[in-house]
Every structure is written in C-alpha cells, then in structure tokens.
XYZ file of C-alpha atoms in Angstrom:
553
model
C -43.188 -14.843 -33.970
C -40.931 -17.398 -32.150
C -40.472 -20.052 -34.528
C -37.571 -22.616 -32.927
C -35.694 -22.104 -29.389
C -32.467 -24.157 -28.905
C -30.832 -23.744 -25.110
C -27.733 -25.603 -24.188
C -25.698 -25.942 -20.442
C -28.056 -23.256 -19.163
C -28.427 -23.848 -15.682
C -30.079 -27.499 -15.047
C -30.630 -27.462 -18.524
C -28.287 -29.552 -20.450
C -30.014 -29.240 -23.861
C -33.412 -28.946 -25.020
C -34.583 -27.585 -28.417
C -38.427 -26.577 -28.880
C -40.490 -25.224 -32.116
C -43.400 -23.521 -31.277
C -46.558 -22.305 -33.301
C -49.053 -19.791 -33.953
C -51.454 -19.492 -31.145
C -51.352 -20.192 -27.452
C -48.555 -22.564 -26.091
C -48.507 -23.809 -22.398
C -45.757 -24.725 -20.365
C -46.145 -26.762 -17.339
C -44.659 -29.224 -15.272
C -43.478 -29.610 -11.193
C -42.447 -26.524 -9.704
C -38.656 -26.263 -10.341
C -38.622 -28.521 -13.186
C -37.286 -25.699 -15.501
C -40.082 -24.070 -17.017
C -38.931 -19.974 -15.534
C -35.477 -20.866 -16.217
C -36.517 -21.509 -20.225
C -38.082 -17.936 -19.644
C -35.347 -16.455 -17.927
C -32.993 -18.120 -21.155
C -35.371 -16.307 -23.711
C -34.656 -12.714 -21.597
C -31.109 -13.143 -21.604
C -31.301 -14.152 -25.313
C -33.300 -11.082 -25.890
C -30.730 -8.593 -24.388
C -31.477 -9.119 -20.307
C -28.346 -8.457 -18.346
C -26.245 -12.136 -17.810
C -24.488 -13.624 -15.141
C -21.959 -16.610 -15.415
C -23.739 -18.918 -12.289
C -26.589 -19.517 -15.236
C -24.163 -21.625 -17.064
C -24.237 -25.228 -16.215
C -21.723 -26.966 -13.656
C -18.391 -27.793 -15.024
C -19.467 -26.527 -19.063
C -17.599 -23.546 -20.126
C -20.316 -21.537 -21.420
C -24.308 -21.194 -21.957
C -25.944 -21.182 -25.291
C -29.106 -19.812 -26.360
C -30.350 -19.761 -29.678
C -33.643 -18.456 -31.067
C -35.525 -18.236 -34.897
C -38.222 -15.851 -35.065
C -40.099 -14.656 -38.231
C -40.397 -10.610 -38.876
C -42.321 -10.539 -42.396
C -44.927 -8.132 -40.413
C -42.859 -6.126 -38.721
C -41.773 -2.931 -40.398
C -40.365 -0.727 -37.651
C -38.259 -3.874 -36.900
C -36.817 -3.806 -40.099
C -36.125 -0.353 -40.165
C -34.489 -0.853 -36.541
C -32.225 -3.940 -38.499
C -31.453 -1.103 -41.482
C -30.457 1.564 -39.452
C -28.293 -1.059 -37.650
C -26.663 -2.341 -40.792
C -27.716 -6.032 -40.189
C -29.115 -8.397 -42.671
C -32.745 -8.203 -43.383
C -35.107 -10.954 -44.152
C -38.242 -13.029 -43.447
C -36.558 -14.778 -40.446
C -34.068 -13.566 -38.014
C -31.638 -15.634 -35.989
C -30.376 -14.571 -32.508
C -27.820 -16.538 -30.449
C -26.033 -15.529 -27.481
C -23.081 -17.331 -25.496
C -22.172 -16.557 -21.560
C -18.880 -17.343 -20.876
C -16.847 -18.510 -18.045
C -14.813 -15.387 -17.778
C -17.898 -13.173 -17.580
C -18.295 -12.088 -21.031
C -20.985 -12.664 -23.389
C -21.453 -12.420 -27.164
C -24.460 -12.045 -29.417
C -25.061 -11.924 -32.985
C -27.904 -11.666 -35.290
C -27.950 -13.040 -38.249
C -24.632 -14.128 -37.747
C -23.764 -10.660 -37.023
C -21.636 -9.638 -33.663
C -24.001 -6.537 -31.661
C -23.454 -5.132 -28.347
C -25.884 -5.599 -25.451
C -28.182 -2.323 -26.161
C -28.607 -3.277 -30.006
C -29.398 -6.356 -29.060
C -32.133 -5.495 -26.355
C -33.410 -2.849 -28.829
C -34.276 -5.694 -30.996
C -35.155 -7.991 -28.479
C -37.947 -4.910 -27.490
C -39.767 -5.599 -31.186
C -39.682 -9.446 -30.599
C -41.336 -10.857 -27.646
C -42.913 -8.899 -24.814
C -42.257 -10.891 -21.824
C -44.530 -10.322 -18.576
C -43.871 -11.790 -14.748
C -43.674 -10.381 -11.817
C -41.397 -7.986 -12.523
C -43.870 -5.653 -14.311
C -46.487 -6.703 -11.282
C -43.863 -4.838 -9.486
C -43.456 -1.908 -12.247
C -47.186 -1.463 -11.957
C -47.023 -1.189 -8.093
C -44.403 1.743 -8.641
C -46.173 5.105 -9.737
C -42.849 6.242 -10.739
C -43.529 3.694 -13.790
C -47.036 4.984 -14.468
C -45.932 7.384 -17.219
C -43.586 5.266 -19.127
C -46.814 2.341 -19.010
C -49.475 4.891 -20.404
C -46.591 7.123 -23.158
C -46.351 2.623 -24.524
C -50.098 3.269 -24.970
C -48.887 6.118 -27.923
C -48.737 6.145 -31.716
C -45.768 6.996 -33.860
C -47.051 11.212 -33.844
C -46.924 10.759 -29.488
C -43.626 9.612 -29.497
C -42.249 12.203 -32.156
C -43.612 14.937 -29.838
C -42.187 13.361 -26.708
C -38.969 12.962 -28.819
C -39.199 16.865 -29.749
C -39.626 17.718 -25.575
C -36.791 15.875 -24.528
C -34.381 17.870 -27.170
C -35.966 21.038 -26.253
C -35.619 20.085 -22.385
C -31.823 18.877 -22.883
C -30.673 22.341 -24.772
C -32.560 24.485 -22.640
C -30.784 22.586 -19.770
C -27.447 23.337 -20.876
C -27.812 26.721 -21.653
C -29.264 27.592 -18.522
C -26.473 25.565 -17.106
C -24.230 27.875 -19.316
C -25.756 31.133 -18.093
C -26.135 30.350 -14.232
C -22.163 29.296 -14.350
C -21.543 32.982 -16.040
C -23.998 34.250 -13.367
C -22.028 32.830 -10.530
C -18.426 33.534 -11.586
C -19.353 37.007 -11.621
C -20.377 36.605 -7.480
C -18.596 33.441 -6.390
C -15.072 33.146 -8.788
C -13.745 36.996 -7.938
C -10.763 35.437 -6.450
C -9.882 32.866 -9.200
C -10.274 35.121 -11.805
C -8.102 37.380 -10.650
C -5.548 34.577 -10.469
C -6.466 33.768 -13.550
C -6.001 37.687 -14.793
C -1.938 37.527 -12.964
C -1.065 33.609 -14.399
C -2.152 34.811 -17.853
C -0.352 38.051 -17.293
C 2.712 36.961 -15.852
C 2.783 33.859 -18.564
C 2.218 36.474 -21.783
C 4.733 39.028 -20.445
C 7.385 36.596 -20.472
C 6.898 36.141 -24.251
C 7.911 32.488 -24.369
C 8.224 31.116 -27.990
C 7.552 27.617 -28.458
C 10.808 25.086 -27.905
C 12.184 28.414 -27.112
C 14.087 26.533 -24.103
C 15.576 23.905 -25.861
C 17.059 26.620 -28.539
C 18.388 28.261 -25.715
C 20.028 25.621 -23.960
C 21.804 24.241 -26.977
C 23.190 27.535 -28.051
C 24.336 28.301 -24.012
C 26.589 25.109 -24.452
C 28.004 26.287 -27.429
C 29.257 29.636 -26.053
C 29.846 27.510 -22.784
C 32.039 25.044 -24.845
C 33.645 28.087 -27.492
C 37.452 27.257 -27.098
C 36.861 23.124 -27.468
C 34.687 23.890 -30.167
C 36.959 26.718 -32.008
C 39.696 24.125 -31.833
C 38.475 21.094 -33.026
C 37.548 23.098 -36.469
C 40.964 24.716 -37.035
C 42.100 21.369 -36.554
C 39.687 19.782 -38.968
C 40.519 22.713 -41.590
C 44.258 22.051 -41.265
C 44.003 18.739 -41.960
C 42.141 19.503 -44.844
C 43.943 22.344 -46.512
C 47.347 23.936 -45.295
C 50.267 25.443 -46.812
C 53.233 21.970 -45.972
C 50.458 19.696 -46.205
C 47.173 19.888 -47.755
C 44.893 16.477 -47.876
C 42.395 18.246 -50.624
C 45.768 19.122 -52.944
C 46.955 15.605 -52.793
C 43.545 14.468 -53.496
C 42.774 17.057 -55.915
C 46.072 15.759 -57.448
C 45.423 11.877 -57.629
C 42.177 12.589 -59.505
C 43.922 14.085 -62.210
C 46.403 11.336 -62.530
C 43.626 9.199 -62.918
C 41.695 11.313 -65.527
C 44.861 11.046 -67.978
C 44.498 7.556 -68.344
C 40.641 6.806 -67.863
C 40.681 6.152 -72.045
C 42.438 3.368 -71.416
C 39.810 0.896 -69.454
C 36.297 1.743 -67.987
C 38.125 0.355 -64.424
C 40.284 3.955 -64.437
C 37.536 5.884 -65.835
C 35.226 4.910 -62.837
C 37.991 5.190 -60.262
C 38.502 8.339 -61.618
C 34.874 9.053 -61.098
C 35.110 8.329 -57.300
C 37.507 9.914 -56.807
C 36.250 12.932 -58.225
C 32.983 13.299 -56.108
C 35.089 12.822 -52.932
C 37.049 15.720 -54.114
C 33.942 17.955 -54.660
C 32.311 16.605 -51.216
C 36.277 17.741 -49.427
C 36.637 20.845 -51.401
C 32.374 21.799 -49.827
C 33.805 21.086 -46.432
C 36.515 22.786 -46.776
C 35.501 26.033 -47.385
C 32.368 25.866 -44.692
C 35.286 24.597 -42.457
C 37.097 28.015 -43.426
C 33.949 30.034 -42.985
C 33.179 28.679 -39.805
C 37.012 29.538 -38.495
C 36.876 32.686 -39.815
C 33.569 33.802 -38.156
C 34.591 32.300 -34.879
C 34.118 35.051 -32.266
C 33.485 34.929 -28.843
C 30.631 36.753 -27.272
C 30.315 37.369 -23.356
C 27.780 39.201 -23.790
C 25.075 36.849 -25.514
C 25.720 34.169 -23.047
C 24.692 36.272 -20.235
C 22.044 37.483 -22.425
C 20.877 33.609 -22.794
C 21.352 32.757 -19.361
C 19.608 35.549 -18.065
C 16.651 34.230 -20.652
C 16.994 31.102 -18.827
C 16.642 32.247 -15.686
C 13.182 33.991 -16.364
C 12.008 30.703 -18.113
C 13.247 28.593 -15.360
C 11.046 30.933 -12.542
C 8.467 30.346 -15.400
C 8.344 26.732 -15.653
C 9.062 25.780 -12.359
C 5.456 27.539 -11.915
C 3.132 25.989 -15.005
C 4.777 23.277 -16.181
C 8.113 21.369 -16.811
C 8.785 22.853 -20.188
C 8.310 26.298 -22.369
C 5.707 23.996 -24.567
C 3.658 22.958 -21.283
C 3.341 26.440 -19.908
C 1.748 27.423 -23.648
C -0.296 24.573 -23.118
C -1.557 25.787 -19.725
C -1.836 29.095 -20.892
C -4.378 28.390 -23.433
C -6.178 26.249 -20.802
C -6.022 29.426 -18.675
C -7.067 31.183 -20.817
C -10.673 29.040 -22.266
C -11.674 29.007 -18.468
C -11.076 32.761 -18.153
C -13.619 33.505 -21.086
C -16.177 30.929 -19.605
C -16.006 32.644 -16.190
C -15.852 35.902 -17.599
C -18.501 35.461 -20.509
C -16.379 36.776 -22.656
C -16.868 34.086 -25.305
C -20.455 35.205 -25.637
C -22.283 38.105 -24.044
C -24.558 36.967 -20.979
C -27.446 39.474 -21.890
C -27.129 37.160 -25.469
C -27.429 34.113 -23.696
C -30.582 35.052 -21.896
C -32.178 36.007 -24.535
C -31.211 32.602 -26.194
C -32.539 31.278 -22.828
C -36.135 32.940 -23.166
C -37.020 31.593 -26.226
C -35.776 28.106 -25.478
C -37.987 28.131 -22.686
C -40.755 29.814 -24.548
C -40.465 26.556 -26.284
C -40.438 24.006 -24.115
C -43.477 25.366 -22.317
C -45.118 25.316 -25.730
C -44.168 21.690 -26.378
C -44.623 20.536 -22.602
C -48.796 21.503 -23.056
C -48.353 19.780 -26.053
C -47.260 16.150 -24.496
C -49.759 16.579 -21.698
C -52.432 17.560 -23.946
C -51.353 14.441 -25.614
C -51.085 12.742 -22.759
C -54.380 13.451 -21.227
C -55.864 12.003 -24.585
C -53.826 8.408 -24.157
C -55.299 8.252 -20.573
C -58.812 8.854 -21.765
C -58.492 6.240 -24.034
C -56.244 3.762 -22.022
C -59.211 4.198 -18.951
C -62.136 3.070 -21.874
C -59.858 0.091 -23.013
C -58.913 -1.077 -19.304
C -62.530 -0.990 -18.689
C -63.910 -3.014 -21.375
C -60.786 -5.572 -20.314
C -61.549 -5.238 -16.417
C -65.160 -6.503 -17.590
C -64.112 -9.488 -19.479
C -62.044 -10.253 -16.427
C -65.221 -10.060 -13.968
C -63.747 -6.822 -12.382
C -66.863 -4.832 -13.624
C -67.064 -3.194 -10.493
C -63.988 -1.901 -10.699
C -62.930 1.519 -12.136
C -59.345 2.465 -13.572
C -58.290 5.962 -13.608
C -54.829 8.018 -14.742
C -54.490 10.917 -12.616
C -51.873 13.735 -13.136
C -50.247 16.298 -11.051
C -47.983 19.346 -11.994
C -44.422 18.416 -11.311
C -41.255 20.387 -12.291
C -40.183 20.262 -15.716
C -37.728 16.876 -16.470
C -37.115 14.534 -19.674
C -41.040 13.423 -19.419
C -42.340 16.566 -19.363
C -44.042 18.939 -16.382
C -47.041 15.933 -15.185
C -46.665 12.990 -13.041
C -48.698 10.537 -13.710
C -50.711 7.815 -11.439
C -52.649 5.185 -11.941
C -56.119 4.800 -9.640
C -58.591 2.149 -8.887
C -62.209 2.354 -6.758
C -62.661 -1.383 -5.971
C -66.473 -1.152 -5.641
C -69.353 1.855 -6.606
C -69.552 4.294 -4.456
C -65.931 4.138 -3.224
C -63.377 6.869 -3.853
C -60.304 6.475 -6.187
C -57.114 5.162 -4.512
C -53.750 4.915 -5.939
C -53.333 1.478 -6.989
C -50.155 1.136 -5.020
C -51.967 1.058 -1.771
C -55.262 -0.723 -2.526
C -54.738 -3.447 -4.871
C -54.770 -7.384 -4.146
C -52.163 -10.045 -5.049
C -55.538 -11.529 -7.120
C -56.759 -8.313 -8.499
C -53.643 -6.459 -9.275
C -52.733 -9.962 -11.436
C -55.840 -9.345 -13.716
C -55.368 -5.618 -13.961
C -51.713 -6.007 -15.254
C -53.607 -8.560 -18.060
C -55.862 -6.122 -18.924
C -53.469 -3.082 -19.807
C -51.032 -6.110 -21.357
C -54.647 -7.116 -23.531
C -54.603 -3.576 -23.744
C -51.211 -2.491 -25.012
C -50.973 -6.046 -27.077
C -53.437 -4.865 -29.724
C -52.146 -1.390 -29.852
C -48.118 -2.573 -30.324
C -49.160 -5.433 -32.573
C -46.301 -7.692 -30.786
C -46.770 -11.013 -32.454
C -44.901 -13.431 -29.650
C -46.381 -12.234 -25.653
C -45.052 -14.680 -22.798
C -46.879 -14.667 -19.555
C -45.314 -15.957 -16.744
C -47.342 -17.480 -14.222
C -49.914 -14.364 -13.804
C -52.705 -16.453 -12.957
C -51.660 -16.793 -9.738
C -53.751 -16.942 -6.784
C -57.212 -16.990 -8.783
C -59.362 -19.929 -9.346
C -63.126 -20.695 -10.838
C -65.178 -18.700 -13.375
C -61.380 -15.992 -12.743
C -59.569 -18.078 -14.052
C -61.614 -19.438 -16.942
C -61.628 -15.306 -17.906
C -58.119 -14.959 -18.064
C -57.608 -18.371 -20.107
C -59.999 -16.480 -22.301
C -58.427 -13.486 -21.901
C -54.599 -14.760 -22.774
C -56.058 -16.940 -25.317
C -57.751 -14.073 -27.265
C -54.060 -12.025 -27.025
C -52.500 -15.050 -28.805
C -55.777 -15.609 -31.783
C -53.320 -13.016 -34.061
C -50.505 -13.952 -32.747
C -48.472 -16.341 -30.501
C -48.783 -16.515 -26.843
C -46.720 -18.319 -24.341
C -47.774 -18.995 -21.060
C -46.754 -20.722 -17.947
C -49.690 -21.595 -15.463
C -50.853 -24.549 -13.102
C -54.101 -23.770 -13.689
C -56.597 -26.431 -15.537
C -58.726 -23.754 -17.188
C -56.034 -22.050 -18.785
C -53.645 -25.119 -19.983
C -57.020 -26.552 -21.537
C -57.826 -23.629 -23.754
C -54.157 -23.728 -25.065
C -53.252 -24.865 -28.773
C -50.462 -26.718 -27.659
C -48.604 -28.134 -24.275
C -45.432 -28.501 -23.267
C -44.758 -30.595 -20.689
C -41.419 -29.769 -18.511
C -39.578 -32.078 -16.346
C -36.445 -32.841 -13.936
C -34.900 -36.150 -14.281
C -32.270 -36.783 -11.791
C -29.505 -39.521 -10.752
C -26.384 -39.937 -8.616
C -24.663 -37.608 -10.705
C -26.609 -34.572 -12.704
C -30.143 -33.319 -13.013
C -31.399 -31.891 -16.599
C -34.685 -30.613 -17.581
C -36.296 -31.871 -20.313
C -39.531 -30.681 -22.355
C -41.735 -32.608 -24.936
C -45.138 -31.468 -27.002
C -47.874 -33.586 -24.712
C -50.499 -35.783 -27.145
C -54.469 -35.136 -26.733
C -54.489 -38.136 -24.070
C -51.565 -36.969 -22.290
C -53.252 -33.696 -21.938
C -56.073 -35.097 -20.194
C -54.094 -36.970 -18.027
C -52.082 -33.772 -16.963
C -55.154 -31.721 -16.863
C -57.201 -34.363 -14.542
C -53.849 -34.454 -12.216
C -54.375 -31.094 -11.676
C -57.676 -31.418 -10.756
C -57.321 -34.455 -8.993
C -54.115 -35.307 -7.642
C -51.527 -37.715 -8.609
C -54.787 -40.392 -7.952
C -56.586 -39.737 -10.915
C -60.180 -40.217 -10.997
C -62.470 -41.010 -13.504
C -64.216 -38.167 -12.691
C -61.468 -35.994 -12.888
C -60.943 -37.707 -16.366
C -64.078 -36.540 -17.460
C -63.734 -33.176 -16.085
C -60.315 -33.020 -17.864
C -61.786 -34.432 -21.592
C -64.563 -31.185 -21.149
C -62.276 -28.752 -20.189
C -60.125 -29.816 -22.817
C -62.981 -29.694 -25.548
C -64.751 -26.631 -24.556
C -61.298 -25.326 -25.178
C-alpha cells in the first residue's frame, strides 16, 4: 500500500507531498490542474520510461519519492531477496531525472537499473488509464490479459514452454544451417578446404616471423658483428695487454693487506666480484669468437622462409600470429558448415524429441489456458452485472496459430451486446461507454485474483452518467474495501463514495504556475460535490443533493 508520495520540480509541480490511506482516495480538481501529471510522476517512479521536458523550467532535475508498506506481500519479498536489496515492512523508492537525460533510482537507498526497478514497481501499484483501454482494443494483448488471470502452477508451465520453444528453436536453427551448407555453401567451403590447406602446409610456428627476421639481420650484419666481439675480447684479455690480468692483479694486492682495516677488506671484496663478472665475459666473449662462422647457406634458407611467409601473410593477416588466428576461425566455420562438430542425423534426432516435447507442453498451456478463459468469462459476467451490462456476454475465443514464445493459440476476446446477437470481437463492436466498464470488470476481476493492495484508476468513468456511474463508484469502491484505491474522476457519484478527497489545483502569477493538493474537510466535500452538480452557482438544492450523495456514501 502507498503510504506517503513526495514529488518535487516535476513539471508544473513545484512540490507537493501527500499521505494517503487504506481505502478509496479521490483526486479531483480543474482539468489541467495536475492531477494526471501526479499519476504520470507515480509511473515514472515505478519504472515508466522518463524524459527530461517533465522536469520543471529552469530546476536541474525532477524528484519523486514514494513509501509503500509490503508486510503482505511475499512474492515481493522474494523479488527484493533475489535482488539483494534490503527487506522490511516498508519500502522506499525515489527516482531523480536529470538535465542531461539520465535518471537514477534506488530502493531502500539502494542504486537499481530501470528493469529492477519496474519489476518491483509491477508488485506495487497497478495503474489503469487509457493506455490499457487501448491494450484491450488490441487482440494481440488478449493473451498476455487472460495468462495475468493464472496462478503460480500456470505460469511455471508457461515458463517450461518458452524454454522448450527457445532450445528447440536453436537447434532447428542449428540443423537447417547444416542442411543448407550442404546445398547453398559448396563454393565457400571449398575455399574454406584451399585457405585451411594452403595455411597448414606452410607449417607456420607461432612468432615464427619475428625469429626469423632477427636471425636474417644477424647473418645480414656477420662481419660488423664478428668484429665488434674480437674487439671486445681483446680488450679484455690479450697477450701485451690484458684488462682481466691487471685486474686480476690489483685484487690480489688488495687481499694482502685487507687484515689491516675493514676499508681494504671491502675494496678488496669489490674488486673481486668485478673480476669474477670480467673473467664470465671473457670466456663467453672467447666462445662466441671462436664459433663465429659464416653461413650462406642458412640465410638463403631464412630468406627463402620469409618469402613463403610473406605470400602467406600478405593473404590472412599482417603477422604469422594473425594468420593462426584466422586459421582457427577458418577452421570453427568449416566444422559448422560441414557438421563435422556433430553428426546431422544426431542432431535430428535431438530435434525430434525436442519437438516431441514442446507439442506435449504446448496442449498443456492451452489446456490450461482454455480453463483460465472458462473461469475469466464466469467472473467478467458476474462483474458485467454489477455494472448493469447484464445483457452483455464476454467470451475468449482461440484459434490455432504457429508455434511462438506463447504457445500454438491466439487468443481473442468477444462480446454480443444484446441476446440473440452473435459474438463480435471486441475490437470492432465496443463503445467509448461500454468498453470503459468492461476494462473495470476484468481490472475487479484480476484485482482479487493478484491481491495488489494499491490500484489507481485514471479517469475510467468517462463518458457514463446516472445509475452507470453510481455502479462503478460501487464497483471501484469495493476493489479498494481490502485494499487502497486511487482514483481520478469528475463524477459526483464516485468522489462521494470515496474515503478521502484530494482536492488539486493551479495557482498562477506573472511569473510561475504550481499545482498544489490538500485533503478536502466533510463541508468542503459538499461544496465540491454540489459544484459538480450545479455549477460554480451553487444551489441549495444542489447542497442537499451533495450532503446525500455524500452520506449514502
């Protein structure tokens, strides 16, 4: 149940704050005085999609806050577990629209994206305009309306379909694109066959090019190279003048006197690990002289190696590592198009008994479904009669379709409008007046079965007047007796019956216009309900009237 409501600099609203009750609440007030746009705040703080021209001229963002109490509401909860968000008695949503197009929500102080946060908004408040007038004039929406009308074993089963449908989908997706390489992808793979064959005969090794280059620039470079390390061993060791004797030479002369202060003895030291570090280089200076030996042949060995991986590369990719790369990619799409990952006749098989399945489960939902209608048509009709549409008959009507994520039925709604009269979809034969009281009686309808504690009707008394519209004050009235109800109207009948009013209003000057709401007295009540009736002269008579509707309420 909505407990508390806070809006701030959402469109002419520059802040209002309103606490609400068990029971039936009323808005009213002048036409554009505010009272949609406080429903159209509560949808956007439930999860609707947001737009920045709802925040307020010149503020930089729009504010919505809401406090609703969930003791009753266990698959709520478990929705707030699974989500890993703080559970308790009362639950706190806010959401801020920003200048820059953003928005952020949290509950219970918590940051959630936009689908969490309409997931839970689904379990809250089940808000009704005419945008599910229009849903009901769709029969593309027909099945979605009457699967709402299932319990928690209808909605495992439809869950069950939809996996079956999805993996028999992509296996059969898997075997007709096995199926068509064999007719259709002749030419690529034999392309395939030649890359792979061309790219595996070459034998490449991985970094094999880089290996290759490096050791082409050292035969390339063999005399500069030879050169520089005779040098480098001469300098080091030779017969008139050896660097690693005269070192080798020093050290001792500093080991004879090391005894004689710890200054010498760690010179010494020094000195001595540079000597052991020379003498290493040295001799892998001298082994690297002696083993000096140029080979022709090896460099036109490696350039001829280069030459191959050049034509190679210059094909597949820039490097030796890229065509390896592509070769693997090659060579994935070659056992897909081939089936040689998995035998087709294996697949098909697979392929039968997934579809065994899914026909299995498929009878199931529409055995299922058949069941909801029958019991959907008995409810609508008991509502239909409360709402003086006795005459009318509701029907759900299904046809064979192909098989799809609802199953293999469509489903339509139909009405007959008087005995006697055939049934019609309810598309093409319903009123403005009537189809108004039919969406109230599924809503009646689906309120008791989803136990929703908070139900907001927006202006769905339209267009009816007299002993109508005394029925659906009734009507809305009874939906809010175990619960909470909001509802905007202009009608007398139904703002009388209501627990409580809230009256909505523009104030305007030279420079802004806000909307403001307050909780209306008893006498201000009257006075509202007798303008209605009356006019902005107010009659005693319409007083009267107003003070009866008011207490028969």
């Amino acid at each position: 149940m909505l407990l508390e409501m806070s809006i701030k600099n959402f469109a002419i609203i520059e802040e209002l704050s309103l606490h609400f009750e068990q029971g039936m609440i009323v808005l009213t007030g002048e036409t554009g005085a505010g009272k949609s746009i406080i429903i159209d705040a509560m949808n956007m703080m439930l999860g609707s999609r947001a737009t920045t021209d709802v925040i307020r001229h010149g503020m930089p963002k729009a504010e919505i806050e809401g406090l609703f109490s969930i003791e009753q509401s266990r698959s709520l909860r478990e929705l707030l577990e699974e989500q890993g968000l703080e559970v308790s008695d009362e639950l706190i949503i806010r959401r801020e629209i920003l200048q820059n197009g953003r928005s952020i929500s949290r509950i219970n102080g918590q940051m959630v994206n936009l689908s969490v946060l309409k997931a839970v908004g689904q379990h809250l408040v089940d808000i009704h305009g005419q945008h599910d007038q229009e849903e009901l004039m769709r029969a593309q929406h027909h099945i979605a309306m009457l699967d709402e009308f299932g319990d928690e074993a209808f909605f495992q089963l439809k869950t069950d379909y939809k996996l079956a449908f999805e993996s028999y989908k992509t296996l059969r997706k898997q075997v007709l694109t096995i199926q068509k390489s064999q007719e259709e992808n002749k030419a690529r793979i034999e392309m395939l066959e030649y890359q792979m064959a061309e790219i595996e005969a070459a034998d490449l090794k991985v970094g094999e090019d880089k290996d290759l280059h490096q050791e082409r620039d050292r035969l390339l470079n063999h005399k500069q190279i030879a050169d520089t390390l005779t040098n480098a061993y001469t300098m080091l060791d030779n017969e008139t003048f050896s660097s690693l004797g005269n070192v080798r030479s020093a050290m001792h002369d500093l080991e004879s006197i090391e005894a004689f202060d710890p200054k010498y003895k760690d010179l010494a030291g020094s000195l001595s690990e540079t000597y052991y570090v020379l003498e290493d280089v040295t001799k892998r200076l001298e082994s690297m002289v002696d083993g000096l030996d140029f080979d022709g042949n090896r460099l036109m060995q490696v350039e001829s190696r280069l030459d191959l991986i050049y034509s190679i590369t210059r094909k597949y990719g820039g490097a030796v590592d890229d065509v390896l790369d592509y070769l693997e990619q090659i060579t994935k799409e070659y056992q897909l198009l081939t089936g040689a990952d998995s035998p087709s006749d294996h697949l098909e098989r697979d392929l039968k008994a997934r579809e065994k399945n899914l026909i299995r489960l498929a009878a199931d939902l529409a055995n299922a479904r058949h069941l909801l209608a029958e019991n959907l048509e008995q409810e609508i009709k008991q509502e239909l009669k409360d709402l003086y549409m006795e005459k009318v008959e509701f029907q759900v009507r299904f046809s064979k379709a192909k098989f799809g994520r609802e199953g293999n039925e469509q489903v339509e709604f139909y009405i007959s409008t008087n005995p006697g009269e055939d049934f019609k979809p309810l598309v093409r034969v319903a009123s403005g007046g009537e189809l108004s009281r039919l969406m109230l009686a599924i809503k009646s309808a689906f309120a008791r079965k989803e136990g929703k504690t908070s139900i907001v009707f927006d202006e769905v008394d339209t267009g009816v007047s007299g002993r109508v519209a005394q029925a659906i004050a009734q009507k809305i009235y009874k939906i809010g007796s175990q619960g909470q109800v909001l509802a905007i109207s202009h009608l007398p009948q139904v703002i009388a019956i209501a627990d409580y009013q809230f009256f909505i209003e523009k104030i305007s000057d030279d420079h802004s216009t806000v909307s403001r709401a307050r909780l209306l007295t008893t006498e201000e009540r009257i006075e509202e309900v007798a303008k209605m009736l009356a006019g902005e002269n107010v009659t005693e008579a319409a007083l009267t009237q107003a003070k009866e509707l008011l207490r028969k309420g």
